[in-house]
Amino acid sequence: MLVDSPPEQRAETAPAPPPRRAIRSFGLVASVLLLVLVALASIAIGAKALPMDQVWHGLFHDSGTYGDVVVDERISRTVLGLLAGAALGLSGAVLQALTRNPLADPGLLGINAGASAAVVTAITYFGVTSLSGYVWFAFFGAAAVGVLVWFLGGSRGATPVRLALAGTAISAALYGYLQAVMIMDNAALGKMRFWTVGSLSAATDGMIKQVLPFLAVGTVLALALARPLNAMAMGDDTARALGADLNRTRALSMAAATVLCGAATAACGPIVFVGLMVPHVVRSFTGPDMRWILPYAAVLSPVLLLGADVLGRLVARPAELQVGIVTAVLGGPVFIYLVRRRRTAQL
């Protein structure tokens, strides 16, 4: 006759569940592999179909044929998508932690509006016509708005609410200026129409080299802020008790988000929802620990951006939909779902 072992013995012999750290690590490795696959798809798939042998030849040879040139352009486009996607994801995650608002994105603090206003000013009043010229004006506009929001939000006495209010007010004013200039200047309207949609199609090696130093500095700074942002998430008093310098953390967070989003917006135009959706979704399975949210956001945001870019090339062949349009179409319903779920959870 079989006798069941006591509950205590069964508990001791039962296999222990895998630690959460191991699960997160495995998920991050899987995310990196997914990113590699999406990047390869971005190189192989385009608005104009190329046989795979031409794609392979273009990756490893440079004989100047049509296929090689197209593949070279797709590689630049893919690299820019990787860098810009990671920048938008990191900046969104940092801003959500800074404002303690899981539905915040880089546009909340006026960074996109600052970059857009600077570009339309460059086109209308300074005669800038090249995308390489837009980059510097857009980055300057984003940085200027970031500094202005910091001071209007209270500088050393800044709080999440003050920063969000200051960013919203500045965004409204700058978008009003943007629309007024574009209505009065048809030439500016024509040139800005392409940039404001958000696109990776104008990617060049030169543009990537221009924004790469800013993206590298912003990425290192954002990742270094993981622990202080974790402390701030527990409230100002608790963060101070843990030794966190709130003013320095907020200032560095603003700087990191501004550099990352400003450089990405300068190169690609304002691309919406990437910085909002990915950190919010990542938080649902990593928890609130910024040491995991930031790496996941840096990996999965390019997956979304490059995936949307590939989709835009497929649905409108032989033309293409710009990636900013695709992310907006995909992001709108997702944003509504997130808001409704958050509202339901609060009831």
mmCIF file of C-alpha atoms in Angstrom:
data_model
loop_
_atom_site.group_PDB
_atom_site.id
_atom_site.type_symbol
_atom_site.label_atom_id
_atom_site.label_comp_id
_atom_site.label_asym_id
_atom_site.label_seq_id
_atom_site.Cartn_x
_atom_site.Cartn_y
_atom_site.Cartn_z
ATOM 1 C CA MET A 1 0.000 0.000 0.000
ATOM 2 C CA LEU A 2 1.430 3.363 -1.022
ATOM 3 C CA VAL A 3 1.521 6.082 1.561
ATOM 4 C CA ASP A 4 1.678 9.734 0.551
ATOM 5 C CA SER A 5 4.676 11.572 1.901
ATOM 6 C CA PRO A 6 4.020 14.465 4.286
ATOM 7 C CA PRO A 7 3.370 17.900 2.700
ATOM 8 C CA GLU A 8 6.647 19.196 4.100
ATOM 9 C CA GLN A 9 8.606 16.450 2.332
ATOM 10 C CA ARG A 10 6.753 16.996 -0.950
ATOM 11 C CA ALA A 11 7.563 20.711 -0.769
ATOM 12 C CA GLU A 12 11.228 19.912 -0.239
ATOM 13 C CA THR A 13 11.435 17.515 -3.189
ATOM 14 C CA ALA A 14 9.425 19.686 -5.614
ATOM 15 C CA PRO A 15 11.645 21.383 -8.233
ATOM 16 C CA ALA A 16 12.241 25.047 -7.458
ATOM 17 C CA PRO A 17 10.915 27.515 -10.027
ATOM 18 C CA PRO A 18 13.603 29.248 -12.086
ATOM 19 C CA PRO A 19 14.733 32.530 -10.535
ATOM 20 C CA ARG A 20 13.204 35.655 -12.007
ATOM 21 C CA ARG A 21 16.642 36.995 -12.899
ATOM 22 C CA ALA A 22 17.298 33.959 -15.093
ATOM 23 C CA ILE A 23 13.947 34.410 -16.845
ATOM 24 C CA ARG A 24 14.685 38.079 -17.505
ATOM 25 C CA SER A 25 18.151 37.244 -18.809
ATOM 26 C CA PHE A 26 16.747 34.599 -21.151
ATOM 27 C CA GLY A 27 14.105 37.049 -22.359
ATOM 28 C CA LEU A 28 16.744 39.687 -23.070
ATOM 29 C CA VAL A 29 18.816 37.217 -25.097
ATOM 30 C CA ALA A 30 15.687 36.204 -27.034
ATOM 31 C CA SER A 31 14.936 39.895 -27.655
ATOM 32 C CA VAL A 32 18.423 40.418 -29.078
ATOM 33 C CA LEU A 33 17.945 37.448 -31.427
ATOM 34 C CA LEU A 34 14.588 38.888 -32.519
ATOM 35 C CA LEU A 35 16.292 42.219 -33.206
ATOM 36 C CA VAL A 36 18.897 40.492 -35.387
ATOM 37 C CA LEU A 37 16.148 38.786 -37.409
ATOM 38 C CA VAL A 38 14.236 42.037 -37.898
ATOM 39 C CA ALA A 39 17.436 43.834 -38.938
ATOM 40 C CA LEU A 40 18.153 41.140 -41.528
ATOM 41 C CA ALA A 41 14.575 41.451 -42.794
ATOM 42 C CA SER A 42 15.057 45.221 -43.083
ATOM 43 C CA ILE A 43 18.059 44.626 -45.349
ATOM 44 C CA ALA A 44 16.477 41.850 -47.397
ATOM 45 C CA ILE A 45 12.988 43.328 -47.885
ATOM 46 C CA GLY A 46 12.273 46.623 -49.593
ATOM 47 C CA ALA A 47 9.805 48.505 -51.731
ATOM 48 C CA LYS A 48 11.646 47.061 -54.730
ATOM 49 C CA ALA A 49 12.052 43.301 -54.613
ATOM 50 C CA LEU A 50 15.574 41.941 -54.941
ATOM 51 C CA PRO A 51 16.531 38.275 -55.331
ATOM 52 C CA MET A 52 18.259 36.895 -52.252
ATOM 53 C CA ASP A 53 21.465 36.216 -54.191
ATOM 54 C CA GLN A 54 21.723 39.944 -54.983
ATOM 55 C CA VAL A 55 21.074 40.809 -51.346
ATOM 56 C CA TRP A 56 23.794 38.376 -50.266
ATOM 57 C CA HIS A 57 26.207 39.755 -52.882
ATOM 58 C CA GLY A 58 25.483 43.315 -51.791
ATOM 59 C CA LEU A 59 26.259 42.464 -48.157
ATOM 60 C CA PHE A 60 29.736 41.115 -48.845
ATOM 61 C CA HIS A 61 30.792 42.671 -52.153
ATOM 62 C CA ASP A 62 30.782 46.144 -53.631
ATOM 63 C CA SER A 63 30.880 45.950 -57.408
ATOM 64 C CA GLY A 64 28.666 48.980 -57.978
ATOM 65 C CA THR A 65 25.721 47.068 -59.432
ATOM 66 C CA TYR A 66 22.156 48.223 -58.880
ATOM 67 C CA GLY A 67 21.516 45.513 -56.285
ATOM 68 C CA ASP A 68 24.663 46.393 -54.355
ATOM 69 C CA VAL A 69 23.706 50.065 -54.241
ATOM 70 C CA VAL A 70 20.208 49.241 -52.994
ATOM 71 C CA VAL A 71 21.579 46.942 -50.291
ATOM 72 C CA ASP A 72 24.056 49.632 -49.183
ATOM 73 C CA GLU A 73 21.162 52.073 -48.825
ATOM 74 C CA ARG A 74 19.149 49.513 -46.854
ATOM 75 C CA ILE A 75 22.103 48.873 -44.531
ATOM 76 C CA SER A 76 22.358 52.599 -43.717
ATOM 77 C CA ARG A 77 18.609 52.710 -43.222
ATOM 78 C CA THR A 78 18.707 49.691 -40.922
ATOM 79 C CA VAL A 79 21.590 51.045 -38.842
ATOM 80 C CA LEU A 80 19.791 54.361 -38.403
ATOM 81 C CA GLY A 81 16.631 52.484 -37.401
ATOM 82 C CA LEU A 82 18.594 50.512 -34.796
ATOM 83 C CA LEU A 83 20.135 53.638 -33.313
ATOM 84 C CA ALA A 84 17.010 55.811 -33.444
ATOM 85 C CA GLY A 85 14.778 53.063 -32.079
ATOM 86 C CA ALA A 86 17.068 52.426 -29.122
ATOM 87 C CA ALA A 87 17.296 56.172 -28.454
ATOM 88 C CA LEU A 88 13.516 56.642 -28.496
ATOM 89 C CA GLY A 89 12.954 53.631 -26.257
ATOM 90 C CA LEU A 90 15.548 54.718 -23.710
ATOM 91 C CA SER A 91 14.340 58.314 -23.654
ATOM 92 C CA GLY A 92 10.737 57.175 -23.191
ATOM 93 C CA ALA A 93 11.687 54.852 -20.327
ATOM 94 C CA VAL A 94 13.716 57.580 -18.600
ATOM 95 C CA LEU A 95 10.921 60.145 -18.953
ATOM 96 C CA GLN A 96 8.287 57.726 -17.641
ATOM 97 C CA ALA A 97 10.455 57.129 -14.592
ATOM 98 C CA LEU A 98 11.262 60.832 -14.199
ATOM 99 C CA THR A 99 7.617 61.976 -14.376
ATOM 100 C CA ARG A 100 6.270 58.849 -12.642
ATOM 101 C CA ASN A 101 3.806 58.604 -15.488
ATOM 102 C CA PRO A 102 3.727 55.249 -17.342
ATOM 103 C CA LEU A 103 2.009 56.932 -20.302
ATOM 104 C CA ALA A 104 4.661 59.637 -20.775
ATOM 105 C CA ASP A 105 6.726 59.882 -23.943
ATOM 106 C CA PRO A 106 9.423 62.242 -25.283
ATOM 107 C CA GLY A 107 6.752 64.522 -26.705
ATOM 108 C CA LEU A 108 5.439 65.211 -23.198
ATOM 109 C CA LEU A 109 8.367 67.512 -22.396
ATOM 110 C CA GLY A 110 8.265 69.331 -25.728
ATOM 111 C CA ILE A 111 11.424 67.776 -27.185
ATOM 112 C CA ASN A 112 9.786 66.770 -30.487
ATOM 113 C CA ALA A 113 8.133 70.179 -30.760
ATOM 114 C CA GLY A 114 11.461 71.943 -30.187
ATOM 115 C CA ALA A 115 13.175 69.946 -32.910
ATOM 116 C CA SER A 116 10.320 70.518 -35.383
ATOM 117 C CA ALA A 117 10.176 74.257 -34.709
ATOM 118 C CA ALA A 118 13.928 74.573 -35.204
ATOM 119 C CA VAL A 119 13.799 72.744 -38.540
ATOM 120 C CA VAL A 120 10.982 74.889 -39.942
ATOM 121 C CA THR A 121 12.866 77.990 -38.807
ATOM 122 C CA ALA A 122 16.018 76.769 -40.568
ATOM 123 C CA ILE A 123 14.098 76.149 -43.799
ATOM 124 C CA THR A 124 12.095 79.381 -43.788
ATOM 125 C CA TYR A 125 14.539 81.945 -42.455
ATOM 126 C CA PHE A 126 18.003 80.464 -43.022
ATOM 127 C CA GLY A 127 17.496 78.703 -46.347
ATOM 128 C CA VAL A 128 18.708 75.316 -45.139
ATOM 129 C CA THR A 129 17.817 72.703 -47.732
ATOM 130 C CA SER A 130 19.908 69.624 -46.892
ATOM 131 C CA LEU A 131 19.035 66.949 -44.382
ATOM 132 C CA SER A 132 22.546 67.218 -42.939
ATOM 133 C CA GLY A 133 21.715 70.837 -42.101
ATOM 134 C CA TYR A 134 18.408 69.871 -40.490
ATOM 135 C CA VAL A 135 20.202 67.580 -38.058
ATOM 136 C CA TRP A 136 22.019 70.351 -36.229
ATOM 137 C CA PHE A 137 19.038 72.707 -36.085
ATOM 138 C CA ALA A 138 16.756 69.933 -34.856
ATOM 139 C CA PHE A 139 19.200 68.890 -32.177
ATOM 140 C CA PHE A 140 19.674 72.483 -31.046
ATOM 141 C CA GLY A 141 15.900 72.996 -30.869
ATOM 142 C CA ALA A 142 15.407 69.845 -28.808
ATOM 143 C CA ALA A 143 18.223 70.786 -26.434
ATOM 144 C CA ALA A 144 16.966 74.373 -26.021
ATOM 145 C CA VAL A 145 13.464 73.175 -25.146
ATOM 146 C CA GLY A 146 14.867 70.622 -22.713
ATOM 147 C CA VAL A 147 16.770 73.363 -20.872
ATOM 148 C CA LEU A 148 13.744 75.684 -20.945
ATOM 149 C CA VAL A 149 11.437 72.995 -19.537
ATOM 150 C CA TRP A 150 13.942 72.299 -16.775
ATOM 151 C CA PHE A 151 14.037 75.934 -15.677
ATOM 152 C CA LEU A 152 10.294 76.535 -16.054
ATOM 153 C CA GLY A 153 9.661 73.334 -14.126
ATOM 154 C CA GLY A 154 11.496 74.737 -11.142
ATOM 155 C CA SER A 155 15.149 73.884 -11.889
ATOM 156 C CA ARG A 156 16.545 72.435 -8.640
ATOM 157 C CA GLY A 157 13.045 72.381 -7.207
ATOM 158 C CA ALA A 158 11.559 70.613 -10.234
ATOM 159 C CA THR A 159 8.872 68.003 -9.648
ATOM 160 C CA PRO A 160 7.357 65.501 -12.112
ATOM 161 C CA VAL A 161 4.112 67.486 -12.322
ATOM 162 C CA ARG A 162 5.878 70.798 -12.943
ATOM 163 C CA LEU A 163 8.053 69.302 -15.666
ATOM 164 C CA ALA A 164 5.044 67.754 -17.424
ATOM 165 C CA LEU A 165 3.050 71.002 -17.262
ATOM 166 C CA ALA A 166 5.965 73.068 -18.542
ATOM 167 C CA GLY A 167 6.553 70.634 -21.405
ATOM 168 C CA THR A 168 2.890 70.592 -22.390
ATOM 169 C CA ALA A 169 2.656 74.398 -22.432
ATOM 170 C CA ILE A 170 5.828 74.796 -24.508
ATOM 171 C CA SER A 171 4.707 72.093 -26.946
ATOM 172 C CA ALA A 172 1.396 73.847 -27.551
ATOM 173 C CA ALA A 173 3.132 77.185 -28.215
ATOM 174 C CA LEU A 174 5.746 75.680 -30.544
ATOM 175 C CA TYR A 175 3.258 73.663 -32.561
ATOM 176 C CA GLY A 176 1.179 76.833 -32.997
ATOM 177 C CA TYR A 177 4.287 78.613 -34.315
ATOM 178 C CA LEU A 178 5.064 75.644 -36.554
ATOM 179 C CA GLN A 179 1.632 75.625 -38.157
ATOM 180 C CA ALA A 180 1.633 79.392 -38.649
ATOM 181 C CA VAL A 181 4.986 79.405 -40.461
ATOM 182 C CA MET A 182 4.072 76.460 -42.660
ATOM 183 C CA ILE A 183 0.753 78.037 -43.667
ATOM 184 C CA MET A 184 2.414 81.323 -44.607
ATOM 185 C CA ASP A 185 5.335 79.742 -46.481
ATOM 186 C CA ASN A 186 4.415 77.164 -49.133
ATOM 187 C CA ALA A 187 8.049 76.278 -49.728
ATOM 188 C CA ALA A 188 8.549 75.484 -46.079
ATOM 189 C CA LEU A 189 5.337 73.459 -46.106
ATOM 190 C CA GLY A 190 6.571 71.329 -49.000
ATOM 191 C CA LYS A 191 9.957 70.663 -47.436
ATOM 192 C CA MET A 192 8.675 70.096 -43.932
ATOM 193 C CA ARG A 193 5.904 67.759 -45.009
ATOM 194 C CA PHE A 194 8.373 64.927 -45.590
ATOM 195 C CA TRP A 195 10.455 65.527 -42.462
ATOM 196 C CA THR A 196 7.565 65.900 -40.014
ATOM 197 C CA VAL A 197 6.080 62.537 -41.035
ATOM 198 C CA GLY A 198 9.117 60.674 -39.699
ATOM 199 C CA SER A 199 11.177 58.523 -42.034
ATOM 200 C CA LEU A 200 14.304 56.372 -42.252
ATOM 201 C CA SER A 201 14.559 56.579 -46.035
ATOM 202 C CA ALA A 202 16.977 59.529 -46.038
ATOM 203 C CA ALA A 203 19.579 57.661 -43.969
ATOM 204 C CA THR A 204 23.199 58.097 -45.032
ATOM 205 C CA ASP A 205 26.528 57.138 -43.543
ATOM 206 C CA GLY A 206 27.299 60.820 -42.995
ATOM 207 C CA MET A 207 24.084 61.415 -41.061
ATOM 208 C CA ILE A 208 24.734 58.367 -38.883
ATOM 209 C CA LYS A 209 28.232 59.621 -38.068
ATOM 210 C CA GLN A 210 26.791 63.024 -37.108
ATOM 211 C CA VAL A 211 24.306 61.698 -34.573
ATOM 212 C CA LEU A 212 26.247 58.665 -33.317
ATOM 213 C CA PRO A 213 28.331 60.536 -30.668
ATOM 214 C CA PHE A 214 25.196 62.080 -29.146
ATOM 215 C CA LEU A 215 23.382 58.745 -29.117
ATOM 216 C CA ALA A 216 26.367 57.013 -27.496
ATOM 217 C CA VAL A 217 26.650 59.623 -24.738
ATOM 218 C CA GLY A 218 22.896 59.619 -24.114
ATOM 219 C CA THR A 219 22.762 55.814 -23.965
ATOM 220 C CA VAL A 220 25.594 55.549 -21.429
ATOM 221 C CA LEU A 221 24.048 58.292 -19.305
ATOM 222 C CA ALA A 222 20.571 56.720 -19.380
ATOM 223 C CA LEU A 223 21.856 53.272 -18.390
ATOM 224 C CA ALA A 224 23.909 54.797 -15.560
ATOM 225 C CA LEU A 225 20.733 56.359 -14.111
ATOM 226 C CA ALA A 226 18.975 53.040 -13.517
ATOM 227 C CA ARG A 227 19.679 52.831 -9.770
ATOM 228 C CA PRO A 228 18.910 56.501 -8.930
ATOM 229 C CA LEU A 229 15.649 56.262 -10.899
ATOM 230 C CA ASN A 230 14.749 53.109 -8.977
ATOM 231 C CA ALA A 231 15.237 55.051 -5.745
ATOM 232 C CA MET A 232 13.117 57.972 -7.009
ATOM 233 C CA ALA A 233 10.272 55.599 -7.860
ATOM 234 C CA MET A 234 9.806 54.949 -4.134
ATOM 235 C CA GLY A 235 9.135 58.620 -3.410
ATOM 236 C CA ASP A 236 11.302 61.642 -2.734
ATOM 237 C CA ASP A 237 11.674 61.035 1.005
ATOM 238 C CA THR A 238 12.663 57.397 0.574
ATOM 239 C CA ALA A 239 15.054 58.286 -2.248
ATOM 240 C CA ARG A 240 16.787 60.849 -0.047
ATOM 241 C CA ALA A 241 17.035 58.302 2.749
ATOM 242 C CA LEU A 242 18.724 55.916 0.314
ATOM 243 C CA GLY A 243 21.271 58.583 -0.567
ATOM 244 C CA ALA A 244 19.935 59.615 -3.985
ATOM 245 C CA ASP A 245 20.538 63.196 -5.101
ATOM 246 C CA LEU A 246 17.117 64.096 -6.512
ATOM 247 C CA ASN A 247 18.124 67.323 -8.236
ATOM 248 C CA ARG A 248 21.131 65.761 -9.925
ATOM 249 C CA THR A 249 19.135 62.693 -10.992
ATOM 250 C CA ARG A 250 16.366 64.824 -12.492
ATOM 251 C CA ALA A 251 18.835 67.086 -14.290
ATOM 252 C CA LEU A 252 20.791 64.148 -15.718
ATOM 253 C CA SER A 253 17.555 62.380 -16.695
ATOM 254 C CA MET A 254 16.404 65.466 -18.576
ATOM 255 C CA ALA A 255 19.798 65.694 -20.261
ATOM 256 C CA ALA A 256 19.794 62.033 -21.278
ATOM 257 C CA ALA A 257 16.247 62.148 -22.661
ATOM 258 C CA THR A 258 16.937 65.379 -24.523
ATOM 259 C CA VAL A 259 20.162 64.140 -26.113
ATOM 260 C CA LEU A 260 18.658 60.796 -27.129
ATOM 261 C CA CYS A 261 15.321 62.047 -28.421
ATOM 262 C CA GLY A 262 16.862 65.171 -29.955
ATOM 263 C CA ALA A 263 19.423 63.216 -31.958
ATOM 264 C CA ALA A 264 16.871 60.621 -33.089
ATOM 265 C CA THR A 265 14.338 63.286 -34.073
ATOM 266 C CA ALA A 266 17.017 65.270 -35.885
ATOM 267 C CA ALA A 267 17.913 62.279 -38.039
ATOM 268 C CA CYS A 268 14.465 60.772 -38.654
ATOM 269 C CA GLY A 269 11.893 63.439 -37.846
ATOM 270 C CA PRO A 270 9.367 63.136 -35.003
ATOM 271 C CA ILE A 271 8.326 59.478 -34.734
ATOM 272 C CA VAL A 272 5.507 58.951 -32.264
ATOM 273 C CA PHE A 273 4.491 56.119 -29.922
ATOM 274 C CA VAL A 274 7.792 54.170 -29.950
ATOM 275 C CA GLY A 275 9.004 55.850 -26.768
ATOM 276 C CA LEU A 276 5.575 55.384 -25.215
ATOM 277 C CA MET A 277 4.585 51.846 -26.128
ATOM 278 C CA VAL A 278 7.755 49.834 -25.717
ATOM 279 C CA PRO A 279 8.765 50.923 -22.160
ATOM 280 C CA HIS A 280 5.156 50.546 -21.032
ATOM 281 C CA VAL A 281 4.881 47.025 -22.453
ATOM 282 C CA VAL A 282 8.327 46.060 -21.154
ATOM 283 C CA ARG A 283 7.366 47.132 -17.630
ATOM 284 C CA SER A 284 4.508 44.633 -17.653
ATOM 285 C CA PHE A 285 6.896 41.651 -17.629
ATOM 286 C CA THR A 286 10.113 43.062 -16.139
ATOM 287 C CA GLY A 287 8.496 44.852 -13.224
ATOM 288 C CA PRO A 288 9.478 48.368 -12.149
ATOM 289 C CA ASP A 289 13.247 47.723 -11.998
ATOM 290 C CA MET A 290 14.931 50.229 -14.338
ATOM 291 C CA ARG A 291 18.020 48.005 -14.518
ATOM 292 C CA TRP A 292 15.920 45.684 -16.691
ATOM 293 C CA ILE A 293 13.494 48.147 -18.272
ATOM 294 C CA LEU A 294 16.262 50.204 -19.905
ATOM 295 C CA PRO A 295 18.088 47.306 -21.641
ATOM 296 C CA TYR A 296 14.820 45.748 -22.785
ATOM 297 C CA ALA A 297 13.590 49.106 -24.134
ATOM 298 C CA ALA A 298 16.893 49.651 -25.968
ATOM 299 C CA VAL A 299 16.526 46.276 -27.711
ATOM 300 C CA LEU A 300 12.778 46.039 -28.374
ATOM 301 C CA SER A 301 12.227 49.628 -29.528
ATOM 302 C CA PRO A 302 14.359 49.090 -32.669
ATOM 303 C CA VAL A 303 12.376 45.886 -33.252
ATOM 304 C CA LEU A 304 9.185 47.949 -33.381
ATOM 305 C CA LEU A 305 10.706 50.743 -35.480
ATOM 306 C CA LEU A 306 12.371 48.474 -38.048
ATOM 307 C CA GLY A 307 9.339 46.180 -38.147
ATOM 308 C CA ALA A 308 7.092 49.167 -38.891
ATOM 309 C CA ASP A 309 9.534 50.341 -41.565
ATOM 310 C CA VAL A 310 9.517 46.934 -43.269
ATOM 311 C CA LEU A 311 5.712 46.825 -43.094
ATOM 312 C CA GLY A 312 5.512 50.276 -44.684
ATOM 313 C CA ARG A 313 7.628 49.078 -47.600
ATOM 314 C CA LEU A 314 5.499 45.977 -48.150
ATOM 315 C CA VAL A 315 1.959 47.388 -47.995
ATOM 316 C CA ALA A 316 2.507 50.128 -50.585
ATOM 317 C CA ARG A 317 4.826 48.502 -53.119
ATOM 318 C CA PRO A 318 6.367 49.835 -55.344
ATOM 319 C CA ALA A 319 6.010 52.987 -53.214
ATOM 320 C CA GLU A 320 6.261 52.980 -49.426
ATOM 321 C CA LEU A 321 4.585 54.348 -46.327
ATOM 322 C CA GLN A 322 6.894 56.322 -44.065
ATOM 323 C CA VAL A 323 7.659 54.679 -40.756
ATOM 324 C CA GLY A 324 6.143 57.595 -38.806
ATOM 325 C CA ILE A 325 2.771 56.889 -40.428
ATOM 326 C CA VAL A 326 2.945 53.178 -39.671
ATOM 327 C CA THR A 327 3.887 53.671 -36.013
ATOM 328 C CA ALA A 328 1.071 56.201 -35.638
ATOM 329 C CA VAL A 329 -1.475 53.795 -37.156
ATOM 330 C CA LEU A 330 -0.266 50.947 -34.964
ATOM 331 C CA GLY A 331 0.266 53.083 -31.885
ATOM 332 C CA GLY A 332 -3.121 54.785 -31.773
ATOM 333 C CA PRO A 333 -5.169 51.678 -30.923
ATOM 334 C CA VAL A 334 -2.455 50.439 -28.551
ATOM 335 C CA PHE A 335 -2.421 53.765 -26.726
ATOM 336 C CA ILE A 336 -6.221 53.684 -26.338
ATOM 337 C CA TYR A 337 -5.981 50.143 -24.981
ATOM 338 C CA LEU A 338 -3.290 51.127 -22.468
ATOM 339 C CA VAL A 339 -5.296 54.115 -21.255
ATOM 340 C CA ARG A 340 -8.471 52.043 -20.871
ATOM 341 C CA ARG A 341 -6.620 49.270 -19.053
ATOM 342 C CA ARG A 342 -5.006 51.778 -16.705
ATOM 343 C CA ARG A 343 -8.383 53.424 -16.037
ATOM 344 C CA THR A 344 -10.006 50.028 -15.369
ATOM 345 C CA ALA A 345 -7.207 49.099 -12.943
ATOM 346 C CA GLN A 346 -7.805 52.308 -10.978
ATOM 347 C CA LEU A 347 -11.544 51.704 -10.543
#
